[in-house]
Amino acid sequence: RAKAEGRGTWRFFEPGMDAEILKRRQFEAELRRALIEEQFELHYQPLLAAEPQALVGFEALVRWRHPRRGLVQPGEFIPLAEEIGLIKSIGAWVLRKACADAAKWPSHIKIAVNLSPLQFMDGDPVRDVELALAASGLPAERLELEITESVLLQDNETTLSSLHRLHAMGVRISMDDFGTGYSSLSYLRRFPFDKIKIDRSFVHALAQDTGSIAIVRAVIGLGKALGMDVLAEGVETAEQLRILKLEGCDELQGYLFSRPQPVQDVAEMIARYAQGASTAEA
Ligand code: C2E
Ligand code: MG
Ligand code: MG
Ligand code: MG
């Protein structure tokens, strides 16, 4: 039916402009179908304690297994899903799937799930989390929710009370991509964060410029003073790792250890780290 409609509109619009609109319409329709047909999958990337180095959890990262386009990355469809109101349903699916997968892993392994700001604005994240935990049997303490600073820009009572309710349930809250948004530092006090994730742009620059070392050092100090863990995202080199350990960073994540992998590979990753693997090459 979409195709028939599409053919009809070609008669009335400029071909160039129409092609853009059609492409977008088709993408939207496909995204809605993807949810019904369960074309989404989660890939998992290890989170490591720095000292002694050990696997402590995984971050769930959504991908879209598109029937023709292949594997579509979140950057290519999450913004559209947010625009057309589909992120609530996708987000709820991600929570259910991630908790169900994690419930099968050893009990010391945590699962981190990203939440879109829109899930707080017009969704019910507390209910979504309660349902995901109840269905999977995963203890709340093993779930971490990652939110970006943009959530805090909607500095309203609903967001704040949702976060406090989740925290009171035992769920851990992480501030994702720290340093890239516009938040004031006072948010760190007002919101119940357990962890700060330093954005990978700072980690990337670590070996080259002393400014980045100063920033990373300051964030680690801030985290410690506020009783929060600090994780460095995007660790790619041994030199970055050396500096982060020296500065006392608590946790690490990045391609140096592993890229995000499909769920079938999780058991193997857990076994590899149990045998003392330290980086991807080990
Ligand atoms: P994020 O939450 O900051 O996730 C980390 C991103 O950095 C992931 O990209 C990961 O693959 C990538 N990454 C990890 N280690 C390295 C590294 O060493 N080097 C580099 N260059 N990149 C690294 P990905 O999977 O493409 O996800 C991008 C973003 O999409 C995520 O950023 C998150 O904001 C969003 N996202 C992913 N899954 C979900 C989801 O289920 N729900 C929502 N709302 N957003 C999601
Ligand atoms: Mg994240
Ligand atoms: Mg991040
Ligand atoms: Mg990031």
Coordinates of C-alpha atoms in Angstrom, one line a residue, residues 21-149:
I21 CA 9.8 12.8 1.5
L22 CA 9.2 9.3 0.2
K23 CA 12.5 8.1 1.6
R24 CA 11.6 9.4 5.0
R25 CA 8.0 8.1 4.9
Q26 CA 9.3 4.7 3.9
F27 CA 12.0 4.8 6.7
E28 CA 9.2 5.6 9.2
A29 CA 7.0 2.8 8.0
E30 CA 9.9 0.4 8.2
L31 CA 10.8 1.5 11.7
R32 CA 7.2 0.9 12.9
R33 CA 7.3 -2.5 11.2
A34 CA 10.7 -3.3 12.8
L35 CA 9.1 -3.0 16.2
I36 CA 6.2 -5.4 15.4
E37 CA 8.5 -7.9 13.7
E38 CA 11.2 -7.7 16.3
Q39 CA 14.0 -6.6 14.0
F40 CA 15.9 -4.9 16.8
E41 CA 18.8 -6.6 18.6
L42 CA 21.1 -5.7 21.4
H43 CA 24.8 -5.8 21.3
Y44 CA 26.8 -5.9 24.5
Q45 CA 30.1 -4.1 25.3
P46 CA 32.1 -5.0 28.4
L47 CA 32.5 -2.6 31.4
L48 CA 35.6 -3.2 33.4
A49 CA 36.8 -2.3 36.9
A50 CA 40.2 -0.7 36.5
E51 CA 42.1 -2.0 39.5
P52 CA 42.3 -4.9 39.6
Q53 CA 41.1 -5.2 36.1
A54 CA 37.9 -7.3 36.0
L55 CA 34.7 -7.6 34.0
V56 CA 31.8 -5.9 36.0
G57 CA 29.1 -5.5 33.5
F58 CA 27.9 -4.9 29.9
E59 CA 26.3 -1.9 28.2
A60 CA 23.4 -2.8 26.0
L61 CA 23.5 -1.0 22.6
V62 CA 20.6 -1.3 20.2
R63 CA 20.9 -2.2 16.5
W64 CA 18.3 -2.6 13.8
R65 CA 18.7 -5.8 11.7
H66 CA 17.1 -4.3 8.6
P67 CA 15.9 -6.9 6.0
R68 CA 17.7 -5.1 3.1
R69 CA 20.0 -2.5 4.6
G70 CA 21.8 -4.8 7.0
L71 CA 22.8 -3.7 10.5
V72 CA 21.7 -0.1 11.2
Q73 CA 23.5 1.7 14.0
P74 CA 21.5 3.6 16.7
G75 CA 22.7 7.0 15.5
E76 CA 20.8 6.4 12.3
F77 CA 17.4 5.6 13.7
I78 CA 17.1 6.7 17.4
P79 CA 16.6 10.4 16.4
L80 CA 13.8 9.5 14.0
A81 CA 12.3 7.1 16.6
E82 CA 12.3 10.0 19.0
E83 CA 10.7 12.4 16.5
I84 CA 7.8 10.1 15.6
G85 CA 7.1 8.9 19.1
L86 CA 8.4 5.4 18.7
I87 CA 11.2 5.6 21.2
K88 CA 8.9 4.8 24.2
S89 CA 8.1 1.4 22.7
I90 CA 11.7 0.7 21.5
G91 CA 13.0 1.8 24.9
A92 CA 10.6 -0.5 26.7
W93 CA 11.6 -3.4 24.4
V94 CA 15.3 -2.7 25.1
L95 CA 14.7 -2.8 28.8
R96 CA 12.8 -6.0 28.7
K97 CA 15.4 -7.7 26.4
A98 CA 18.4 -6.5 28.3
C99 CA 17.0 -7.5 31.7
A100 CA 16.0 -11.0 30.3
D101 CA 19.5 -11.5 28.9
A102 CA 21.3 -10.3 32.0
A103 CA 19.2 -12.5 34.3
K104 CA 21.0 -15.5 32.7
W105 CA 24.5 -14.1 33.5
P106 CA 26.6 -14.6 36.7
S107 CA 25.1 -12.5 39.5
H108 CA 28.1 -10.1 39.7
I109 CA 27.6 -8.9 36.2
K110 CA 25.6 -5.7 35.8
I111 CA 23.6 -4.5 32.8
A112 CA 23.6 -0.8 31.7
V113 CA 20.7 0.4 29.5
N114 CA 20.5 3.8 27.8
L115 CA 17.3 5.8 28.2
S116 CA 16.2 8.5 25.9
P117 CA 15.2 11.9 27.4
L118 CA 11.9 11.4 25.7
Q119 CA 11.2 8.3 27.8
F120 CA 11.1 10.7 30.8
M121 CA 9.1 13.4 29.1
D122 CA 6.2 11.5 27.7
G123 CA 6.8 7.9 28.8
D124 CA 6.7 6.1 32.1
P125 CA 10.3 4.9 32.7
V126 CA 9.5 3.7 36.3
R127 CA 6.7 1.4 35.1
D128 CA 8.9 0.2 32.1
V129 CA 11.7 -0.7 34.5
E130 CA 9.3 -2.4 37.0
L131 CA 7.8 -4.5 34.3
A132 CA 11.3 -5.5 32.9
L133 CA 12.6 -6.5 36.3
A134 CA 9.4 -8.4 37.2
A135 CA 9.4 -10.3 33.9
S136 CA 13.1 -11.2 34.1
G137 CA 13.5 -11.7 37.8
L138 CA 16.7 -9.5 37.6
P139 CA 17.4 -7.8 40.9
A140 CA 17.1 -4.0 40.6
E141 CA 20.7 -3.7 41.9
R142 CA 22.0 -5.2 38.7
L143 CA 20.4 -2.7 36.5
E144 CA 22.1 0.6 35.6
L145 CA 20.3 3.3 33.6
E146 CA 22.4 5.7 31.5
I147 CA 21.0 9.1 30.9
T148 CA 22.6 12.0 29.1
E149 CA 22.7 15.6 30.4

